[in-house]
């Protein structure tokens, strides 16, 4: 009998064959880990409590502050901006050398970034209207819409930094770090206006972005520099939490006096630097691990769907939560109950695979928007995404 090849093995082989020789697979792995960290964090620290016919948002961190270390693991936006700065700086340098105009370069990047956003906005605008017409209370609709739309702020910041790459690519990360320090000193230490904190929305994420650009230029080589980032960033973050009144959670907690993320604080930026140091140390081990075709195929598939996963993961959670309430007819632990104990945490962990399955359905339905309507499959997209700067990244990092 002829040998029957498993479809998964065929896909792995096609991805491996389509991957350019010089592609730095470890950079893609860091991006995938950052996106999955954000998704996992949102699913773990976001609760939708069904109460008296309405749905309200809650966080287990407000009831169980000892769970703050969860946010240290899953708040991975700094790593995403690190990778974004590294790739954008190398890409702009390559485009400039090839004579590609700035408008063409930035336009192509922003189109890839925002093309899938349109689908989310249309679907949720229609869904919100349908819920209001069908009698769902306005507070419930606002809670659900905010869950879906509020993460989009990060895309606006990322797009702005991408557009500013020619100006900030050679900016040392100490400069925006100094801005964050002074903003926090004025608004938190000297009682200045709270609105000043919004400067940190750009300055705070500019720190890891500029750090990535520095790596693209060949900086921060060697384990000593990367360990210095880890130890220095962690020490500063710990000192700010222990002695300066910053919260331990690296995400916003409802009812908290200060949010470390909204806008970013000096503690969050310092902790992000520690994460970036750890990510840079992982590059070598990741490169070795991703020589295995199956491991690389998993990373490649996540990267090809990164924006779809990010944009639809809250929708997946909402669909599961609403459907379970309709089917069960009563609040279920880990989905609709107050997140105030270990029982809720255990139940939520058991719901995570269901969220993932719902997200897989969303991915199947909307991945075409991220891939520009192309249906040729992952290998063709890997070829399309490859570029000369990938080889440059692999040599420099």
PDB file of C-alpha atoms in Angstrom, residues 141 175 295 344:
ATOM      1  CA  UNK A 141     -23.411  46.461  25.919  1.00  0.00           C
ATOM      2  CA  UNK A 175      15.816  59.363  26.632  1.00  0.00           C
ATOM      3  CA  UNK A 295       8.400  23.657  16.428  1.00  0.00           C
ATOM      4  CA  UNK A 344     -13.127  30.679  40.561  1.00  0.00           C
TER       5      UNK A 344
END
